[in-house]
Amino acid sequence: MAARVPIAVTSVLALLGGWLAVYQLDVLVGFTPTTGLLFGKPPTLVISFAAAAICAAGALRRRGTDRVAWLIIAVGITAWNSGDTYWSAVLLNRETIPVPSFADLGYLLFPAFFFVALGLLMRPAVNVGSRLLLVDGLAAGLAVGSVAAAAVIGDVLSEAGGVAVNLAYPITDLVLLGLVVGAVAARGWRLDRMWALLGSAIVVFWVADTNYLVTLADGSYRFPAALDLGWTLCFLLLAVAAWQPSTRAVSAARLGRRATLLPLAFAALALGVLAEAGYTGGSKPAVVVAVASLLAVGARLVVTFSAHVAMLDSSRTEALTDPLTGLGNRRKLIA
């Protein structure tokens, strides 16, 4: 568990957040050139590299796999920013941007590193003792992935012609988003500050990636775009998350109505994707993921039924035997 965030770190994060807000205002209003040192493109690089350093500093205050995970995230942010630096310095002013390029290598290293880091963060966080929660995590992650795939992958396929590198961006984002949602489900539907920030970071990163790919493919992208904010904001959110405490998973016995209502909500999302695909044709990857989510929900029903039968058998045994000796009691004699 991380200690309380020092005032110095909070101050630096607030300063970086304010700088990013001013930069975004400049993007929307355009009161200074985008090449300026204070309110142009350079601030996003400075803020992102600073976020990586803050992540690394937060990692050093942790122990075990958590420390390794946050150090990996810091390395991933640095890799992404290195690719963005190359894109800004070498490729930005070209009429045709080559795909793939060294920038793509840096960009795609970030989700790869983040994938490994999430696995490390999930190990102590999820309730591995509950098959019910693990299946919930799988179903929820797939349901969210199917919705995101229905909203994005079809457009990218039609506009970008299925270029593998371009498709890698939304697909890796969807995997990461599904992993975060699945981890929250598997840890007992308990959303603490660290996991909330992780999920928010992935969402804004996915929005920025998606907007860039779709607008680039149809020729409407103009740098800087308003939604490009998502990339830098993602790294700032991760820097904040690196200093947040992580809480323990909730026991399956203490879930209450959440154990029923939330899985049903995610199953409804998957059904909505299938219904939309039935009317409009939809995205085939989204349909596949939605079907997988519903299969996971079916597996959850099997797990729930098995647990219920086992509980009934146990209650019958306890009702007919003496708890101290294990011999039949008066109720068994009457029966």
XYZ file of C-alpha atoms in Angstrom:
335
model
C 0.000 0.000 0.000
C 1.333 3.419 -0.931
C 1.807 6.058 1.716
C 0.104 9.431 1.767
C 0.941 11.579 -1.261
C 3.611 14.153 -0.328
C 2.716 17.824 -0.753
C 5.591 18.274 -3.231
C 4.215 15.562 -5.519
C 0.687 16.973 -5.259
C 1.998 20.427 -6.146
C 3.887 19.150 -9.184
C 0.848 17.216 -10.393
C -1.359 20.295 -9.951
C 1.153 22.412 -11.879
C 1.307 19.903 -14.725
C -2.492 19.632 -14.795
C -2.832 23.408 -14.976
C -0.278 23.594 -17.776
C -2.167 20.914 -19.708
C -5.439 22.822 -19.215
C -3.894 25.996 -20.629
C -2.480 24.041 -23.562
C -5.919 22.575 -24.275
C -7.464 26.027 -24.150
C -4.873 27.156 -26.690
C -5.820 24.222 -28.938
C -9.499 25.205 -28.777
C -9.031 28.968 -29.099
C -5.697 29.213 -30.927
C -4.239 32.313 -29.292
C -0.589 31.191 -29.768
C 1.261 29.090 -32.407
C 1.326 25.333 -31.816
C 5.123 25.440 -32.008
C 5.461 27.684 -28.928
C 7.556 26.467 -26.022
C 4.950 27.272 -23.372
C 1.615 26.574 -25.069
C 2.519 24.604 -28.195
C 3.333 20.944 -28.786
C 6.437 20.794 -26.495
C 4.397 21.086 -23.256
C 2.619 17.789 -23.945
C 5.975 16.043 -24.251
C 7.341 17.677 -21.102
C 4.180 16.844 -19.130
C 4.201 13.230 -20.340
C 7.869 12.648 -19.530
C 7.289 14.244 -16.110
C 4.342 11.876 -15.568
C 6.625 8.911 -16.289
C 9.105 10.188 -13.684
C 6.315 10.631 -11.114
C 5.127 7.063 -11.820
C 8.649 5.774 -11.226
C 8.929 7.756 -7.991
C 5.590 6.363 -6.814
C 6.736 2.835 -7.679
C 9.780 3.172 -5.437
C 7.477 3.721 -2.452
C 5.773 0.375 -3.053
C 6.893 -3.195 -2.520
C 6.867 -6.487 -4.379
C 4.959 -6.860 -7.620
C 3.313 -3.451 -7.227
C 6.709 -1.751 -7.443
C 7.651 -3.727 -10.549
C 4.265 -3.004 -12.170
C 4.490 0.755 -11.754
C 8.083 0.831 -12.931
C 6.960 -1.013 -16.072
C 4.177 1.555 -16.586
C 6.747 4.350 -16.267
C 8.900 2.658 -18.915
C 5.841 2.275 -21.165
C 4.988 5.968 -20.864
C 8.592 6.847 -21.714
C 8.471 4.595 -24.776
C 5.244 6.199 -25.994
C 6.640 9.690 -25.503
C 9.835 8.756 -27.323
C 7.720 7.697 -30.299
C 5.704 10.902 -30.067
C 8.892 12.967 -29.955
C 10.045 11.289 -33.173
C 6.619 11.860 -34.752
C 6.655 15.551 -33.789
C 10.246 16.219 -34.855
C 10.469 14.092 -38.020
C 7.037 13.097 -39.341
C 4.661 15.911 -38.410
C 5.325 18.159 -41.413
C 5.510 15.411 -44.044
C 2.767 15.205 -46.625
C 2.549 11.426 -46.214
C 3.333 9.788 -42.889
C 4.809 6.291 -43.347
C 3.133 3.369 -41.575
C 4.761 1.666 -39.777
C 7.497 3.981 -38.500
C 9.744 4.316 -35.462
C 6.953 6.374 -33.898
C 4.581 3.380 -34.151
C 7.150 1.229 -32.359
C 7.182 3.601 -29.389
C 3.403 4.010 -29.416
C 2.717 0.253 -29.411
C 5.275 -0.479 -26.703
C 3.112 1.421 -24.217
C 0.089 -0.953 -24.323
C 2.471 -3.938 -24.355
C 4.184 -2.760 -21.165
C 0.850 -1.739 -19.660
C -0.567 -5.201 -20.338
C 2.243 -6.811 -18.322
C 1.879 -4.241 -15.534
C -1.869 -4.849 -15.236
C -1.233 -8.563 -14.872
C 1.132 -7.866 -11.973
C -1.290 -5.440 -10.323
C -4.192 -7.895 -10.676
C -2.428 -10.822 -8.982
C -2.686 -9.571 -5.374
C -5.849 -7.560 -6.038
C -8.284 -10.129 -7.420
C -10.117 -12.645 -5.289
C -8.533 -15.771 -6.772
C -10.360 -17.918 -4.216
C -13.728 -17.279 -5.825
C -14.509 -18.910 -9.161
C -17.668 -16.799 -9.295
C -15.730 -13.526 -9.219
C -13.172 -14.729 -11.754
C -15.934 -15.617 -14.216
C -17.597 -12.264 -13.484
C -14.336 -10.552 -14.382
C -14.104 -12.421 -17.674
C -17.729 -11.704 -18.615
C -17.529 -8.014 -17.688
C -14.261 -7.469 -19.535
C -15.570 -9.136 -22.686
C -18.850 -7.180 -22.537
C -17.056 -3.840 -22.338
C -14.707 -4.939 -25.111
C -17.639 -5.851 -27.349
C -19.253 -2.427 -26.901
C -16.006 -0.617 -27.619
C -15.306 -2.859 -30.623
C -18.768 -2.193 -32.032
C -18.169 1.543 -31.730
C -14.681 1.623 -33.214
C -13.260 -1.349 -35.088
C -15.859 -1.291 -37.855
C -15.052 2.333 -38.689
C -11.309 1.690 -38.633
C -11.679 -1.344 -40.899
C -13.776 0.554 -43.431
C -11.682 3.726 -43.406
C -8.175 2.362 -42.966
C -8.544 -0.659 -45.166
C -7.563 -3.021 -42.379
C -3.944 -1.850 -42.046
C -2.516 -4.097 -39.333
C -0.600 -1.344 -37.533
C -3.640 0.946 -37.432
C -5.860 -1.868 -36.184
C -3.353 -2.665 -33.434
C -4.130 0.610 -31.658
C -7.874 0.174 -30.959
C -7.483 -3.571 -30.365
C -4.786 -3.143 -27.715
C -6.797 -0.333 -26.101
C -9.869 -2.590 -25.943
C -7.854 -5.399 -24.370
C -6.513 -3.030 -21.711
C -9.964 -1.579 -21.004
C -11.440 -5.058 -20.707
C -8.651 -6.100 -18.344
C -9.281 -3.152 -16.026
C -13.038 -3.800 -15.914
C -12.419 -7.520 -15.447
C -9.992 -6.860 -12.594
C -12.545 -4.652 -10.815
C -15.166 -7.395 -11.181
C -12.804 -10.137 -10.034
C -11.832 -8.216 -6.916
C -15.443 -8.098 -5.759
C -16.734 -5.116 -7.773
C -14.753 -2.871 -5.452
C -13.541 0.280 -7.219
C -10.882 2.071 -5.198
C -9.078 5.248 -6.276
C -6.160 3.459 -7.911
C -8.301 1.222 -10.122
C -10.714 4.085 -10.896
C -7.794 6.189 -12.129
C -6.401 3.259 -14.129
C -9.757 2.747 -15.826
C -10.213 6.461 -16.521
C -6.714 6.659 -18.009
C -7.417 3.803 -20.417
C -10.775 5.315 -21.459
C -9.329 8.737 -22.368
C -6.368 7.068 -24.102
C -8.767 4.910 -26.152
C -10.848 7.972 -27.113
C -7.735 9.821 -28.322
C -6.457 6.809 -30.282
C -9.837 6.184 -31.877
C -10.385 9.801 -32.875
C -6.920 9.998 -34.424
C -7.274 6.801 -36.455
C -10.772 7.501 -37.767
C -10.122 11.154 -38.655
C -6.725 10.329 -40.170
C -8.288 7.633 -42.336
C -11.063 9.896 -43.671
C -8.692 12.841 -44.160
C -10.271 15.149 -41.572
C -7.500 15.046 -38.963
C -5.821 18.362 -38.264
C -3.020 18.761 -35.738
C -3.553 19.621 -32.966
C -6.994 18.053 -32.494
C -9.076 18.695 -29.389
C -9.244 15.006 -28.437
C -5.454 14.589 -28.618
C -5.633 15.721 -25.001
C -6.507 12.131 -24.074
C -2.963 10.842 -24.474
C -1.310 13.324 -22.140
C -4.247 13.220 -19.717
C -3.904 9.426 -19.578
C -0.294 9.707 -18.415
C -1.170 12.322 -15.802
C -3.936 10.080 -14.434
C -1.467 7.195 -14.257
C 0.995 9.424 -12.383
C -1.722 10.181 -9.825
C -2.723 6.493 -9.619
C 0.872 5.453 -8.887
C 0.648 7.255 -5.539
C -2.759 5.884 -4.493
C -3.214 3.035 -2.004
C -4.527 -0.276 -3.325
C -7.189 -2.039 -1.286
C -7.829 -5.731 -0.809
C -10.408 -7.737 -2.724
C -13.879 -8.237 -1.291
C -14.913 -11.697 -0.171
C -17.542 -13.271 -2.396
C -19.718 -13.863 0.667
C -19.980 -10.098 1.272
C -21.041 -8.981 -2.200
C -24.802 -8.807 -1.676
C -26.892 -7.626 -4.621
C -23.822 -6.504 -6.565
C -23.086 -10.165 -7.298
C -26.343 -10.382 -9.283
C -27.144 -6.936 -10.655
C -23.770 -5.961 -12.115
C -23.185 -9.200 -14.093
C -26.723 -8.845 -15.489
C -25.921 -5.288 -16.546
C -22.829 -6.406 -18.458
C -24.776 -9.273 -20.032
C -27.308 -6.678 -21.215
C -24.453 -4.733 -22.836
C -23.393 -7.823 -24.774
C -26.985 -8.486 -25.833
C -27.260 -4.884 -26.995
C -24.202 -5.351 -29.218
C -25.740 -8.483 -30.757
C -29.063 -6.706 -31.274
C -27.333 -3.766 -32.960
C -25.395 -6.166 -35.188
C -28.642 -7.893 -36.133
C -30.174 -4.641 -37.395
C -27.144 -2.971 -38.983
C -24.751 -5.825 -39.778
C -22.389 -4.589 -37.084
C -18.752 -5.422 -36.586
C -17.805 -9.101 -36.722
C -15.098 -8.768 -34.022
C -17.672 -7.091 -31.756
C -20.134 -9.940 -32.316
C -17.484 -12.549 -31.516
C -16.513 -10.784 -28.281
C -20.172 -10.288 -27.293
C -20.895 -13.993 -27.816
C -17.833 -14.861 -25.719
C -19.144 -12.585 -22.967
C -22.529 -14.330 -22.965
C -20.804 -17.709 -22.867
C -18.934 -16.491 -19.788
C -22.272 -15.460 -18.261
C -23.526 -18.982 -18.971
C -20.474 -20.397 -17.233
C -21.253 -18.117 -14.308
C -24.746 -19.647 -14.061
C -23.174 -23.101 -13.915
C -20.767 -22.000 -11.183
C -23.598 -20.340 -9.225
C -25.855 -23.393 -9.527
C -23.045 -25.738 -8.443
C -22.290 -23.553 -5.423
C -26.001 -23.424 -4.545
C -26.372 -27.219 -4.747
C -23.260 -27.681 -2.606
C -24.663 -25.257 -0.031
C -27.991 -27.117 0.092
C -26.223 -30.462 0.556
C -24.154 -28.980 3.359
C -27.217 -27.484 5.088
C -29.071 -30.812 4.876
C -26.111 -32.624 6.420
C -25.828 -30.067 9.213
C -29.589 -30.242 9.877
C -29.565 -34.041 10.320
C -26.313 -34.562 12.265
C -24.885 -33.511 15.580
C -22.180 -30.847 14.984
C -19.938 -32.259 17.731
C -20.051 -36.022 17.075
C -21.269 -36.178 13.493
C -23.917 -38.729 14.464
C -27.554 -38.544 13.414
C -29.711 -36.242 15.557
C -33.368 -36.279 16.601
C -34.527 -34.803 13.281
C -32.854 -37.620 11.352
C -34.466 -40.154 13.681
C -37.922 -38.702 13.030
C -37.259 -38.665 9.285
